[in-house]
Amino acid sequence: MRTAAELMATGYTTTVEEAPDHADGTIVVLDDTGRPRWVVGPDGRGLAVEIGPDAPVSGLSALPGVLELINNGLPAVLVVEDGRLIGLLDAALIRTELRRALEEDGDAIGTVLDGDWELYGAPEARIGLVRVRCQVCGTVAEVDEYPIAEIPCPGGQGHRLVDSGTE
């Protein structure tokens, strides 16, 4: 199984300004501390989905919410080490790697990709977190599944975490 570090692209555009509505390529929007907030591509803004450099790319199959985001236009998954963006895996590369992994070992991965074929097998342990910004108070929370469950906002203001979706 190939890792994110082996397959990631290191040529990408970042900005700390407000995210544009769409981009011809992939733009990673960073917060003022340098952490990824959003990914913008041709289909619009998407959540900053992060995995570590040592994580196997085929392990993304264990995150069905992430695969759904990719199928709905998320342009890339971000490779982050110690809170710092070091690369990205574009959606086409992820699809190719999951297909390759399926051919090599069909039991290693499992979920639906592109809606026209299924990847069977037991899911691996979760390998990354989804970062969402609360629509109510602006607190950034890291959750291990998407769409988010009914959980209290970590901002401590007594409301549930409300995902702004495409902020």
C-alpha positions as CSV (number, residue, x, y, z in Angstrom):
1,M,0.0,0.0,0.0
2,R,1.4,3.3,-1.1
3,T,1.5,6.2,1.4
4,A,0.3,9.7,1.1
5,A,3.9,11.0,1.2
6,E,4.8,8.7,-1.8
7,L,1.9,10.0,-3.9
8,M,1.3,13.6,-2.8
9,A,1.8,16.6,-5.0
10,T,3.8,19.5,-3.6
11,G,3.0,22.1,-6.2
12,Y,-0.2,23.8,-5.1
13,T,-1.6,27.3,-4.5
14,T,-2.4,28.5,-1.0
15,T,-4.0,31.7,0.3
16,V,-4.8,33.2,3.7
17,E,-7.5,35.4,2.2
18,E,-11.2,34.5,2.0
19,A,-11.9,31.4,-0.1
20,P,-13.0,32.1,-3.7
21,D,-16.2,30.5,-4.8
22,H,-14.5,28.4,-7.5
23,A,-11.0,27.8,-8.9
24,D,-9.6,26.4,-12.1
25,G,-7.1,24.3,-10.2
26,T,-6.9,23.6,-6.5
27,I,-6.4,26.3,-3.9
28,V,-5.9,25.6,-0.2
29,V,-7.2,28.3,2.1
30,L,-5.1,28.6,5.3
31,D,-6.1,30.2,8.5
32,D,-3.9,32.9,10.1
33,T,-1.8,30.2,11.8
34,G,-1.1,28.3,8.6
35,R,-3.5,25.4,9.2
36,P,-5.7,24.4,6.2
37,R,-9.3,25.6,6.4
38,W,-10.9,24.9,3.0
39,V,-10.0,23.5,-0.4
40,V,-11.4,25.2,-3.5
41,G,-11.7,23.6,-6.9
42,P,-13.8,23.8,-10.0
43,D,-16.9,22.5,-8.1
44,G,-16.5,25.1,-5.3
45,R,-15.3,25.1,-1.7
46,G,-14.9,22.0,0.3
47,L,-13.8,20.9,3.7
48,A,-10.1,20.6,4.6
49,V,-9.8,16.8,4.9
50,E,-6.4,15.9,6.3
51,I,-4.3,12.7,6.5
52,G,-0.8,12.1,7.7
53,P,2.1,11.5,5.3
54,D,2.6,7.9,6.5
55,A,-1.1,6.9,6.0
56,P,-1.8,4.5,3.2
57,V,-3.9,6.3,0.5
58,S,-6.1,3.2,0.2
59,G,-7.0,3.8,3.8
60,L,-9.3,6.6,2.7
61,S,-11.8,3.9,1.8
62,A,-12.3,3.6,5.6
63,L,-13.8,7.2,5.5
64,P,-17.0,6.8,3.5
65,G,-18.0,10.4,4.2
66,V,-14.7,11.6,2.7
67,L,-15.3,9.5,-0.4
68,E,-18.8,10.9,-0.7
69,L,-17.2,14.4,-0.5
70,I,-14.8,13.5,-3.3
71,N,-17.6,12.1,-5.4
72,N,-19.4,15.4,-4.9
73,G,-16.5,17.5,-6.1
74,L,-13.9,17.8,-3.3
75,P,-10.8,18.4,-5.4
76,A,-8.2,17.0,-3.0
77,V,-7.3,15.6,0.4
78,L,-4.5,17.4,2.2
79,V,-1.4,15.8,3.6
80,V,-0.6,17.5,6.9
81,E,2.3,16.8,9.3
82,D,2.5,18.6,12.7
83,G,-0.3,20.9,11.7
84,R,1.6,22.0,8.5
85,L,0.4,21.4,5.0
86,I,3.1,19.4,3.1
87,G,1.2,18.2,0.0
88,L,-2.1,17.1,-1.4
89,L,-3.7,14.2,-3.1
90,D,-6.0,15.2,-5.9
91,A,-9.3,13.3,-6.3
92,A,-8.3,11.7,-9.6
93,L,-5.1,10.3,-8.0
94,I,-7.1,8.9,-5.0
95,R,-9.6,7.2,-7.4
96,T,-6.7,5.7,-9.3
97,E,-5.0,4.5,-6.1
98,L,-8.1,2.9,-4.8
99,R,-8.7,1.1,-8.1
100,R,-5.1,-0.1,-8.0
101,A,-5.5,-1.3,-4.4
102,L,-8.7,-3.1,-5.3
103,E,-7.0,-5.0,-8.1
104,E,-4.1,-5.9,-5.8
105,D,-6.1,-6.9,-2.8
106,G,-9.9,-6.5,-3.0
107,D,-10.3,-7.3,0.7
108,A,-8.1,-4.4,1.8
109,I,-10.6,-1.6,1.1
110,G,-14.3,-1.1,1.1
111,T,-17.0,1.5,0.1
112,V,-18.7,2.9,-2.9
113,L,-16.7,5.1,-5.3
114,D,-18.3,7.1,-8.1
115,G,-21.6,5.3,-7.5
116,D,-21.0,2.8,-10.4
117,W,-19.0,0.1,-8.6
118,E,-18.3,-1.0,-5.1
119,L,-15.1,-1.7,-3.2
120,Y,-15.7,-4.5,-0.8
121,G,-13.8,-5.4,2.4
122,A,-13.5,-4.6,6.0
123,P,-12.7,-0.9,6.6
124,E,-9.4,0.0,8.2
125,A,-9.1,2.2,11.3
126,R,-9.8,5.9,10.7
127,I,-6.8,7.7,9.5
128,G,-7.7,11.3,9.5
129,L,-9.9,14.0,10.8
130,V,-12.3,16.4,9.1
131,R,-11.9,20.0,10.2
132,V,-15.2,22.0,10.3
133,R,-15.9,25.6,11.3
134,C,-19.0,26.0,13.5
135,Q,-21.5,28.3,11.7
136,V,-22.7,29.6,15.1
137,C,-19.5,30.7,16.8
138,G,-16.7,30.1,14.3
139,T,-14.8,27.5,16.4
140,V,-12.8,25.0,14.3
141,A,-13.5,21.5,15.4
142,E,-11.8,18.2,14.3
143,V,-14.3,15.4,13.9
144,D,-13.6,11.8,12.8
145,E,-16.7,11.4,10.7
146,Y,-18.6,13.4,8.1
147,P,-21.4,14.4,8.0
148,I,-20.9,15.4,11.6
149,A,-23.1,13.8,14.3
150,E,-25.1,15.7,16.8
151,I,-22.2,16.8,19.0
152,P,-21.7,19.7,21.3
153,C,-19.6,22.5,19.9
154,P,-16.1,22.6,21.4
155,G,-16.3,26.4,21.7
156,G,-18.0,26.0,25.1
157,Q,-21.0,28.2,24.4
158,G,-23.6,25.5,25.0
159,H,-24.8,24.9,21.4
160,R,-24.3,21.9,19.1
161,L,-21.6,22.0,16.4
162,V,-23.3,23.4,13.2
163,D,-21.2,22.8,10.1
164,S,-21.3,25.7,7.7
165,G,-20.6,23.3,4.8
166,T,-19.1,25.6,2.2
167,E,-17.9,28.6,4.1
